[in-house]
Coordinates of C-alpha atoms in Angstrom, one line a residue:
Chain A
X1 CA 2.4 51.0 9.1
X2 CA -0.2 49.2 7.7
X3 CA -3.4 47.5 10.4
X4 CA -2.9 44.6 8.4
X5 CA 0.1 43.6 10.4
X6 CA -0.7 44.7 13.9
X7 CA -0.9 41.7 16.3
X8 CA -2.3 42.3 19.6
X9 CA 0.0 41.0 22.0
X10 CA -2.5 40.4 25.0
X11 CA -0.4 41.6 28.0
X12 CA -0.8 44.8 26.3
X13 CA -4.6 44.5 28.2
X14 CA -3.5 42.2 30.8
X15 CA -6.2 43.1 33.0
X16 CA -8.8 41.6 30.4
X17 CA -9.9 38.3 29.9
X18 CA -8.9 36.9 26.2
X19 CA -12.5 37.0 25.4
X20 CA -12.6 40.6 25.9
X21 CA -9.0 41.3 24.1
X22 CA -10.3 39.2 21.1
X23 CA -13.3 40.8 20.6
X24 CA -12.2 44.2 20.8
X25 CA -9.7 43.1 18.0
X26 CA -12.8 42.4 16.1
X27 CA -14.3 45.5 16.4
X28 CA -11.3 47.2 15.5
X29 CA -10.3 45.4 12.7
X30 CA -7.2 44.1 14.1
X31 CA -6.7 40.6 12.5
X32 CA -3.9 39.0 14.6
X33 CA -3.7 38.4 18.4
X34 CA -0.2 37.4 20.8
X35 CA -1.8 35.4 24.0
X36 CA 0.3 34.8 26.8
X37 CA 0.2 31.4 28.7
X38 CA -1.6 32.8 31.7
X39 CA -4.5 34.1 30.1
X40 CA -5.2 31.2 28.0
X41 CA -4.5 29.0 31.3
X42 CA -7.2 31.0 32.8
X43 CA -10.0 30.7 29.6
X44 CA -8.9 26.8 29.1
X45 CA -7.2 25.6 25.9
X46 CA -10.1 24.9 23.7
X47 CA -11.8 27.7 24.8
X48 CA -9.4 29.9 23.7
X49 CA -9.1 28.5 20.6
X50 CA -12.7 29.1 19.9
X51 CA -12.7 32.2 21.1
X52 CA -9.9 33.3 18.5
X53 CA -11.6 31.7 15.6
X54 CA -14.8 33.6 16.5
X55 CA -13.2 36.5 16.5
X56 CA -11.5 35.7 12.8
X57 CA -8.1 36.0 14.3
X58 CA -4.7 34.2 13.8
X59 CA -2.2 34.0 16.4
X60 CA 1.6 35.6 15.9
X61 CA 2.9 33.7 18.5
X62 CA 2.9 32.3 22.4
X63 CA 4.3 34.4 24.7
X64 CA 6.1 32.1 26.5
X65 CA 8.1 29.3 27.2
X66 CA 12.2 29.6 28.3
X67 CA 13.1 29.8 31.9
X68 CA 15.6 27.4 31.8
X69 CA 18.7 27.7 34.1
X70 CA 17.5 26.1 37.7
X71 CA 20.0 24.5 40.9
X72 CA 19.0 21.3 39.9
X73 CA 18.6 19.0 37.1
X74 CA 15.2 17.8 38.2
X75 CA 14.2 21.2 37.7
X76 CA 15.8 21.7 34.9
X77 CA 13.9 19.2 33.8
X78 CA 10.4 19.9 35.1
X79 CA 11.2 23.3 33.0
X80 CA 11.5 21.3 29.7
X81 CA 8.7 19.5 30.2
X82 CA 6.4 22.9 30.9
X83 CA 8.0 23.8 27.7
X84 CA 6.9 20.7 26.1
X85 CA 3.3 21.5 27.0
X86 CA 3.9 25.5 25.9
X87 CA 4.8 24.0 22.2
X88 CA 1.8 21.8 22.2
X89 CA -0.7 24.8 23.2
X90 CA 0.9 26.6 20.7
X91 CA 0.5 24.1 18.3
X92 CA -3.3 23.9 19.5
X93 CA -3.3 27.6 19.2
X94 CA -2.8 27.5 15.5
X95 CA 0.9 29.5 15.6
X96 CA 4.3 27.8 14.5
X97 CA 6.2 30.6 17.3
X98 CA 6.7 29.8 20.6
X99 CA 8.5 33.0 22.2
X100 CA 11.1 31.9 24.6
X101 CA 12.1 34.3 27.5
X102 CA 15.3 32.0 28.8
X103 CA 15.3 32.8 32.2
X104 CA 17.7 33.8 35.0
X105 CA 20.9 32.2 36.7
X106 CA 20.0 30.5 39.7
X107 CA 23.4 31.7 41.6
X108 CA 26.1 34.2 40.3
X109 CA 27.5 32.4 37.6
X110 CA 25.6 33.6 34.6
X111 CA 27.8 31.5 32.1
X112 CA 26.9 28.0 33.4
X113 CA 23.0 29.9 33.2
X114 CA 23.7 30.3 29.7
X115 CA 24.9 26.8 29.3
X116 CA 21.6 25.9 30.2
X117 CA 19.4 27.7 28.5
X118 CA 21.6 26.3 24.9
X119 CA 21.1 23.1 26.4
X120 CA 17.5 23.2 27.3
X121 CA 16.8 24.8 23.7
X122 CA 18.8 21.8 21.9
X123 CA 16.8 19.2 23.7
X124 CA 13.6 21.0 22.6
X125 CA 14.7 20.7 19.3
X126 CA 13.3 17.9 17.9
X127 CA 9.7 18.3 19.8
X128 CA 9.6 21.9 18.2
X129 CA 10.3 20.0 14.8
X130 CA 7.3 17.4 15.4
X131 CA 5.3 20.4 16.2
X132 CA 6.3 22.5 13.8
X133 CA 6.7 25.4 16.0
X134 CA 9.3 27.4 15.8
X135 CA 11.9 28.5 19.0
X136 CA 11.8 32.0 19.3
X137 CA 14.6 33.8 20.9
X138 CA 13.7 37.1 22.8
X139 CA 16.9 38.7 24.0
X140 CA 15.8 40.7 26.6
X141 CA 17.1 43.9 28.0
X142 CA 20.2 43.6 30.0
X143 CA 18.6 45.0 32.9
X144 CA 16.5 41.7 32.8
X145 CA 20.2 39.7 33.5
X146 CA 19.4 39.2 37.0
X147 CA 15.8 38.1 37.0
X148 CA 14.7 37.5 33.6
X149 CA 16.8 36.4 31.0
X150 CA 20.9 36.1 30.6
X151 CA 20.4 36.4 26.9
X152 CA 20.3 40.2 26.6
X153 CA 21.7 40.9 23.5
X154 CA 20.6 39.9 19.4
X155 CA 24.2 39.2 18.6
X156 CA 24.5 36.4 22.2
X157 CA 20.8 35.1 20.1
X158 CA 22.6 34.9 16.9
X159 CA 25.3 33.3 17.8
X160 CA 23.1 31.0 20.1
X161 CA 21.0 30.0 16.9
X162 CA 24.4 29.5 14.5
X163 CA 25.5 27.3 16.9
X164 CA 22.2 25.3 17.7
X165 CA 22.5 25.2 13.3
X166 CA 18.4 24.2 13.4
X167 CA 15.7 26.6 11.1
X168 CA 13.4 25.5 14.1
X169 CA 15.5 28.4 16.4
X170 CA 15.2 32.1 15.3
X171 CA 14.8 35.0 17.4
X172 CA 11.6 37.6 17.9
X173 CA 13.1 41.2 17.8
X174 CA 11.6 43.2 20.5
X175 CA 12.8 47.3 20.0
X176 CA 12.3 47.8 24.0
X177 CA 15.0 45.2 24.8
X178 CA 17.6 46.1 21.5
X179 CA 17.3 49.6 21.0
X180 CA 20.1 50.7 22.7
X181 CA 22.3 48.3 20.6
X182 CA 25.2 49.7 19.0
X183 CA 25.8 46.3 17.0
X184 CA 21.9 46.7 16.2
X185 CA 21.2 46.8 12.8
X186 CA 24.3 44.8 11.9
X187 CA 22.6 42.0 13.9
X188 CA 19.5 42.3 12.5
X189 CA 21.4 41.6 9.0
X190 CA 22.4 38.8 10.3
X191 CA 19.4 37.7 11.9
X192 CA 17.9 37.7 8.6
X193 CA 16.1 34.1 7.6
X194 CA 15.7 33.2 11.2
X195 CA 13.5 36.3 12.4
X196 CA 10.3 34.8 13.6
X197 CA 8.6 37.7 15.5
X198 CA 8.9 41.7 16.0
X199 CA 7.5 43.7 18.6
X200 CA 6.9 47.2 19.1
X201 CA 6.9 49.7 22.2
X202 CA 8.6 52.6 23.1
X203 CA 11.1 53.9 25.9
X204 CA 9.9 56.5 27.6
X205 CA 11.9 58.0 29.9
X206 CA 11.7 58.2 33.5
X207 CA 11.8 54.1 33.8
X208 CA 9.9 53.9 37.0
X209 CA 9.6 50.2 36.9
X210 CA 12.0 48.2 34.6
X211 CA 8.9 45.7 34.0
X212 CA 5.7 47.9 33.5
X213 CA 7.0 51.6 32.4
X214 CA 6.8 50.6 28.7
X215 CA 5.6 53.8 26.7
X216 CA 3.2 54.0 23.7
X217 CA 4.6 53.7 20.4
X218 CA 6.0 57.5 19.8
X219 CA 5.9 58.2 23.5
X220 CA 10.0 57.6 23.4
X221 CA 13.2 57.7 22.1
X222 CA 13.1 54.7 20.0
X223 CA 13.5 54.7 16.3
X224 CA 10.5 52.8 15.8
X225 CA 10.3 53.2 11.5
X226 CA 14.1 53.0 11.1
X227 CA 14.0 49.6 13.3
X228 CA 11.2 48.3 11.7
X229 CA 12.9 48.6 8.0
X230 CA 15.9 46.9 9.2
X231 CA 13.5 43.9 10.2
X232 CA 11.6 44.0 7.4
X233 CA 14.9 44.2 4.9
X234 CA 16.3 41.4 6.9
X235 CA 13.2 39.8 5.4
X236 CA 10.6 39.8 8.1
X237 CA 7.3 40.7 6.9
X238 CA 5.0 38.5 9.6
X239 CA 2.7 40.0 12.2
X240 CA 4.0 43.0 14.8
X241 CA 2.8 42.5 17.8
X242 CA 2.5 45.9 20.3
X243 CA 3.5 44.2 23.6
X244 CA 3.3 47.3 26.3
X245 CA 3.3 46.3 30.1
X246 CA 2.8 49.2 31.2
X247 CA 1.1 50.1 34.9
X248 CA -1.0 53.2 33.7
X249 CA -2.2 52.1 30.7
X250 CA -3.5 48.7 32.5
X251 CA -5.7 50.5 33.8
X252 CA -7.8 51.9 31.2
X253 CA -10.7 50.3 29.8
X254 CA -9.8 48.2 27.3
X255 CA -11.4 49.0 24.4
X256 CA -9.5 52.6 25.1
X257 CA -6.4 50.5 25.3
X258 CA -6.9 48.6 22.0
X259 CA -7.6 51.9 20.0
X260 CA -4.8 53.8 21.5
X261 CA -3.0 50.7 20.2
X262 CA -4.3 50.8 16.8
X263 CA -4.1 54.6 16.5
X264 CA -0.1 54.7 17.7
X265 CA 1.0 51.7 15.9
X266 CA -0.4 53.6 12.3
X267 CA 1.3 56.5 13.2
X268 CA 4.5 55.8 14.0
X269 CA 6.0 52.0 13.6
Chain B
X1 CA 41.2 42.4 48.4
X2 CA 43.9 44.8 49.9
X3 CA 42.9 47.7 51.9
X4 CA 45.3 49.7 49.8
X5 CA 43.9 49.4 46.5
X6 CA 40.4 50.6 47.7
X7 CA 39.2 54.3 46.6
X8 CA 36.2 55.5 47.9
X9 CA 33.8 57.2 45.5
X10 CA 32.3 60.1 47.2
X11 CA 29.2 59.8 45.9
X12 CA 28.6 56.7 47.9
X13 CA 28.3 59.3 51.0
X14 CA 26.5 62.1 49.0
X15 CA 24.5 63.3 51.5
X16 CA 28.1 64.5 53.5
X17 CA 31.1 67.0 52.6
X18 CA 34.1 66.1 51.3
X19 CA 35.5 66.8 54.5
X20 CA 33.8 64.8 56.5
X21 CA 34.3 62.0 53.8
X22 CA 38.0 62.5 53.8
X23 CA 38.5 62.3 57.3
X24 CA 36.6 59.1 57.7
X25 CA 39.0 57.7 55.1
X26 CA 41.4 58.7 57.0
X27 CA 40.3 57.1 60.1
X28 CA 39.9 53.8 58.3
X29 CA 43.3 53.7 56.8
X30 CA 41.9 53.9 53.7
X31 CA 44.3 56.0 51.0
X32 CA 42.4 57.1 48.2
X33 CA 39.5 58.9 47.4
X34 CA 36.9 59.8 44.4
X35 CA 35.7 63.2 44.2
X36 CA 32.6 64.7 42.2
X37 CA 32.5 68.2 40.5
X38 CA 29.3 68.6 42.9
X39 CA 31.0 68.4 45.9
X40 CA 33.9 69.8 44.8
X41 CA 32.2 72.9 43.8
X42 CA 30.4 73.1 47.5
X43 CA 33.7 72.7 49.2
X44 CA 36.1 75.0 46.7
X45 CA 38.5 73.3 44.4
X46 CA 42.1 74.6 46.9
X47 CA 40.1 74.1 50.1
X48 CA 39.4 70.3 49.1
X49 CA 43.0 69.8 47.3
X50 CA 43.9 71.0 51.4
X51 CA 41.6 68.9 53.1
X52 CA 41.8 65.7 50.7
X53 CA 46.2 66.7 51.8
X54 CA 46.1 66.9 54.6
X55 CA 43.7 63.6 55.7
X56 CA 47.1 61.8 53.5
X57 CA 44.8 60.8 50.3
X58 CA 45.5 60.2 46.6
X59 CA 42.9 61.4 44.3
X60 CA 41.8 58.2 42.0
X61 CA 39.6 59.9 39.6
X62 CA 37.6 63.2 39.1
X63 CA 34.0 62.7 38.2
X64 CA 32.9 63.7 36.0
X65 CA 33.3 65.2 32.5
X66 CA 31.1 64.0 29.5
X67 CA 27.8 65.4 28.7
X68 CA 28.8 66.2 24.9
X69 CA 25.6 65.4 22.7
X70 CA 23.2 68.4 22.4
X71 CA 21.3 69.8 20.0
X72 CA 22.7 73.2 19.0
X73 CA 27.0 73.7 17.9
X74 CA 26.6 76.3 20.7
X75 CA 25.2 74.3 23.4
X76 CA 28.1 71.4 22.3
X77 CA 30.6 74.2 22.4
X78 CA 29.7 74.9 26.1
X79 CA 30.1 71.4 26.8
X80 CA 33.2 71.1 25.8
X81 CA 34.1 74.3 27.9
X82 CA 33.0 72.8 30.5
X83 CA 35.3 69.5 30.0
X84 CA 37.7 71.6 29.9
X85 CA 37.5 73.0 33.3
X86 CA 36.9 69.9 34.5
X87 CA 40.7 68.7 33.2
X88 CA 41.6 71.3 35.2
X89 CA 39.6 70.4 38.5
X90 CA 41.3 67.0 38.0
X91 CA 44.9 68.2 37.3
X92 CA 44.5 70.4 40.6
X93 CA 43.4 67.8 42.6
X94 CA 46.3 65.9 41.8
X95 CA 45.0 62.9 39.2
X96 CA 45.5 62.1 35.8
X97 CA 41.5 60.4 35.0
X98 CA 38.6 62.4 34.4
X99 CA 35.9 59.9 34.0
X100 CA 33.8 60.9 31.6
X101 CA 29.9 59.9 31.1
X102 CA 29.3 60.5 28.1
X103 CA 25.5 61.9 27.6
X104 CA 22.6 61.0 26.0
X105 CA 20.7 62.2 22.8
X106 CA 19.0 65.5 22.4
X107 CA 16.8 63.4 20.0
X108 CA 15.3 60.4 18.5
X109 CA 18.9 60.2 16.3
X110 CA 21.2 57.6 19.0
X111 CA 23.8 57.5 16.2
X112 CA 24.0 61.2 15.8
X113 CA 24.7 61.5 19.5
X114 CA 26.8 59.0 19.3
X115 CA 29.1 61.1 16.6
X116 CA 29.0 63.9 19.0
X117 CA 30.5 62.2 22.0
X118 CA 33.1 61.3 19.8
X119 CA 33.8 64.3 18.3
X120 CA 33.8 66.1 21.6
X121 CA 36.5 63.3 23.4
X122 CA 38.5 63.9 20.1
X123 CA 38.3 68.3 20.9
X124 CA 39.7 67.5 23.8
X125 CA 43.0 65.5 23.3
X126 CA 45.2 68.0 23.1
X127 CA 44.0 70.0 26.2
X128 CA 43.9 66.7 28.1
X129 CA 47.4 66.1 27.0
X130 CA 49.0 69.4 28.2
X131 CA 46.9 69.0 31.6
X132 CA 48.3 65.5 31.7
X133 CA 44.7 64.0 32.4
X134 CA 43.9 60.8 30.6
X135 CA 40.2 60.9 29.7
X136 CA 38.6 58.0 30.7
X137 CA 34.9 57.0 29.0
X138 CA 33.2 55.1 31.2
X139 CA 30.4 53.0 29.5
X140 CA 26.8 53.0 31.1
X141 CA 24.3 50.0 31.5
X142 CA 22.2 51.0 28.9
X143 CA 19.4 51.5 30.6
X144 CA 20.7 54.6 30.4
X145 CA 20.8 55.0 27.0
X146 CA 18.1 57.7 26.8
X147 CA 19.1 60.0 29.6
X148 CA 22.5 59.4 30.6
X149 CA 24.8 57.9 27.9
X150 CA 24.6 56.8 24.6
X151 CA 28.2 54.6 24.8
X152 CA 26.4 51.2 26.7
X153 CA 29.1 48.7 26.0
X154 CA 33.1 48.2 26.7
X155 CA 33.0 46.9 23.5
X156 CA 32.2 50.7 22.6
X157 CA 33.8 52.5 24.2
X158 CA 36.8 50.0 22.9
X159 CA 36.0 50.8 19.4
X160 CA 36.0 54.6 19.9
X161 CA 39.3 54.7 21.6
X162 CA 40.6 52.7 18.9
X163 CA 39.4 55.1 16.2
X164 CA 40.9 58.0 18.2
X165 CA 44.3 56.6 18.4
X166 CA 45.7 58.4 21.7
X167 CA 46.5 57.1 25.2
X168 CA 45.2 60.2 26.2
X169 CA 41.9 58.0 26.1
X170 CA 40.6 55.1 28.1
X171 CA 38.1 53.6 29.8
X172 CA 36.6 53.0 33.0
X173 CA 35.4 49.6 33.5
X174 CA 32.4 50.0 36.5
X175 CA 31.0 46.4 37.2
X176 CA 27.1 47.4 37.7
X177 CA 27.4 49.0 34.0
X178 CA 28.9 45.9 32.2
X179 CA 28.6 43.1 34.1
X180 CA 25.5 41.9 32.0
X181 CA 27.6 41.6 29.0
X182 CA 28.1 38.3 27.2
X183 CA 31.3 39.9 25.9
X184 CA 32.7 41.5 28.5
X185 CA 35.3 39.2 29.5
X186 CA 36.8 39.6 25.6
X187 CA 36.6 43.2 25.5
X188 CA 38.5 43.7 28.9
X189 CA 41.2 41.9 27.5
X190 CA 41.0 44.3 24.2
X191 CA 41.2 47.0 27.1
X192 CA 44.5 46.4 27.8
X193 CA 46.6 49.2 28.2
X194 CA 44.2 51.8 28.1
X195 CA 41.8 50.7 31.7
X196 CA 42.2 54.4 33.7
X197 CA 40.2 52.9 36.4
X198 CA 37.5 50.4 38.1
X199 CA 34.5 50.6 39.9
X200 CA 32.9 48.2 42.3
X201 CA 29.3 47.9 43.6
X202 CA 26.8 45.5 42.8
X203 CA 23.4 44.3 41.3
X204 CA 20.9 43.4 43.7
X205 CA 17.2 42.5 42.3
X206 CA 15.0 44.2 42.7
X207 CA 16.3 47.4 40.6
X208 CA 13.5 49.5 42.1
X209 CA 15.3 53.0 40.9
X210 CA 17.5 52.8 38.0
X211 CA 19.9 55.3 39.3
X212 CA 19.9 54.7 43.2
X213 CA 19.1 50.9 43.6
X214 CA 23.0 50.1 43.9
X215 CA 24.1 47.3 46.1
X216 CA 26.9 47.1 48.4
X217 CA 29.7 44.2 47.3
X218 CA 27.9 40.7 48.2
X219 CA 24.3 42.1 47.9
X220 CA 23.7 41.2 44.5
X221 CA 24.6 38.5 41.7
X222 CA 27.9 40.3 40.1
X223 CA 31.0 37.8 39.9
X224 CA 33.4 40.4 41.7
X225 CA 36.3 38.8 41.8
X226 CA 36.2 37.2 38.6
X227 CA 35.9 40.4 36.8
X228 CA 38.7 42.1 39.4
X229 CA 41.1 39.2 38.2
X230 CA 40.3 40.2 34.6
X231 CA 41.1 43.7 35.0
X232 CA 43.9 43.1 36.6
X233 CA 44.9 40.5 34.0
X234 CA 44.6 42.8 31.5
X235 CA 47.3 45.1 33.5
X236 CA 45.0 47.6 35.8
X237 CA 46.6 47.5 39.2
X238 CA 45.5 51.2 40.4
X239 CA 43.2 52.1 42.8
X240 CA 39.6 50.3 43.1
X241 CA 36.4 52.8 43.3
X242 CA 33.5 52.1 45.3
X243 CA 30.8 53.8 43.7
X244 CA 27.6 52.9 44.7
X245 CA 24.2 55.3 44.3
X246 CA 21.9 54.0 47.1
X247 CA 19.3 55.9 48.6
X248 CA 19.4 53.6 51.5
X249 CA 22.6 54.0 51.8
X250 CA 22.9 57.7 51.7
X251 CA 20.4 57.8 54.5
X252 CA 23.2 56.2 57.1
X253 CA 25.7 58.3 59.2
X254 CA 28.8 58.7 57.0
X255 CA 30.8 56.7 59.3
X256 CA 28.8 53.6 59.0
X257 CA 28.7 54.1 54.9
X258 CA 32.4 53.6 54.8
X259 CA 33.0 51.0 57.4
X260 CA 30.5 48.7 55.4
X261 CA 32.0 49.9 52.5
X262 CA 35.5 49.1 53.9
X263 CA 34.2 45.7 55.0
X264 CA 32.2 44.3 52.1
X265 CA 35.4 45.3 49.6
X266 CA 37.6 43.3 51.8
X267 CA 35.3 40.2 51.9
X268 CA 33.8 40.2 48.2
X269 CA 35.8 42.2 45.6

């Protein structure tokens, strides 16, 4: 598809600083960049912001607030509060998305973990609002349930958003977490209006490591173009952000890593 | 939960013969057992129907059948030879379930795939019905999407043995495959009347090998009982399979492997 749309999800070169990862996007004409928290942590706030501007780049989104469920309610707590701070760098940032990974159950009972992370979304609500940055849910893959995130599926973030009835909660599609889907593209349908982010990968079998064996778009299995028309008929037409953790490909240079980027993501999302 | 009730999957002890497997069970009182085609084969299908006889077992399941998508009529035609040999494997042992896993795409085209598994369970009824073996789809984590099975949720395999319209087809519900599943406790209950069988085991973090990274009943964050109590709500009361791919595992003396399997059913499940 077309460069215009590429984002640059920065865990993509996680080894790099953002300085490197936003000039790189410069040189190869990318014109929208995905930090993550960490990286931006590690540059300071304002400094990243320069940085991005330098580079002529807008920002599809903050990867990421969530991580709700915890024991106890002080932590639950201290988790909205981080959150708080994730909107405002957001904000700061210049994107109205915040992506939310929701975190894990603290004991076996992944219900009451689910509870939570509805509740700790709700209460976010009105802060978003003030904001003006958007909740995005990022179901992840169910092999994520245990560690990561106990909403795994688009339809549990659908319903999740229905429920929550605010246009400040939407979801971010990633195809690595949905593609094996059968209720797939019926949920993206009814996703459409509240789809605030999409992000492309592949899955590229053996998985070695469930976090870092993402493959290259059109090193996999997933229908990357058939996915992406879904989106984009459920009226998505933002920024699509290549997120790829991936151990391997960390470790390439990164200008080599922003290229292969550019030069997978025209040929087959 | 009761000693009686518990089956043990011989894979669990893959490194040993069903033999040796057998006659451990028998030592530790426990009645039924859960052959593969694999060991099956190494042992020869009238020796092991004597051996698993004679240590007093019943035969809970065969695994496996399956395997249907491929990318060639002829190859698909194989397959389906090859199911049906395995009705007869299971019939000869002396049980009515073939679990079936169900395969995974030749290609990029997961709802292709998905027609073929469907097609092949639906060449099969009649055969299954003069062997008098149910055939019983068993839905994988979909991790396994891409190189194992294409049907990743109850709720799918639900739907396909609702199109098909026989008893002759079921499901089995295996807790490390659905657990994850913010539906799963609904589409148990739609399983009523047509659960062939149910597998225990558990999800322990980290999942450092898709395929061999099972836990032992406690180790991980499953809600055993809870999902036991649904099954058997929904009217399974057969024989429970302890199915667990561990590399660890498979590395202890045979006779340990089913004492601690013997032991962590009766505390956790």
């Amino acid at each position: 598809m077309e460069l215009s749309r590429l984002s640059m999800n920065q865990i993509t070169a996680d080894n790099y600083s953002l300085r490197e990862v936003a000039e790189a996007c410069e040189s190869e004409g990318i014109k929208w960049i995905g930090p993550w928290r960490h990286k931006v942590a590690e540059t300071g706030l304002k400094e990243s912001v320069k940085i991005i501007q330098q580079a002529g780049l807008k920002v599809s989104g903050l990867c990421r607030g969530g991580m709700f469920p915890a024991a106890s309610k002080a932590e639950r707590m201290a988790n909205i509060d981080d959150n708080r701070r994730a909107i405002d760098e957001a904000a700061e940032l210049g994107t109205d998305v915040l992506v939310l990974v929701c975190g894990s159950s603290p004991n076996r009972d992944i219900d009451a973990a689910r509870g939570m992370v509805e509740e700790g979304i709700e209460t976010l609500i009105p802060y978003a609002e003030q904001a003006n940055v958007k909740l995005a849910i990022e179901p992840l893959h169910p092999m994520f349930a245990a560690d990561r995130s106990v909403i795994v599926t688009l339809g549990q973030a659908n319903d999740m958003v229905e429920r929550l009835v605010s246009s400040q909660v939407g979801v971010v599609i990633d195809v690595y977490h949905v593609w094996w889907d059968p209720r797939l593209y019926d949920e993206i349908k009814r996703a459409a209006g509240h789809i605030y982010g999409f992000h492309v990968n592949d899955w590229s079998v053996p998985i070695e490591n469930t976090l870092t064996s993402r493959g290259m778009m059109g090193d996999g299995v997933i229908e990357l173009t058939r996915i992406r028309h879904a989106v984009e008929s459920a009226g998505y037409n933002g920024p699509v952000e290549v997120e790829i953790l991936n151990s391997d490909l960390w470790k390439m240079p990164y200008k080599e890593i922003l290229k292969r980027t550019k030069q997978t993501f025209l040929e087959h999302v």
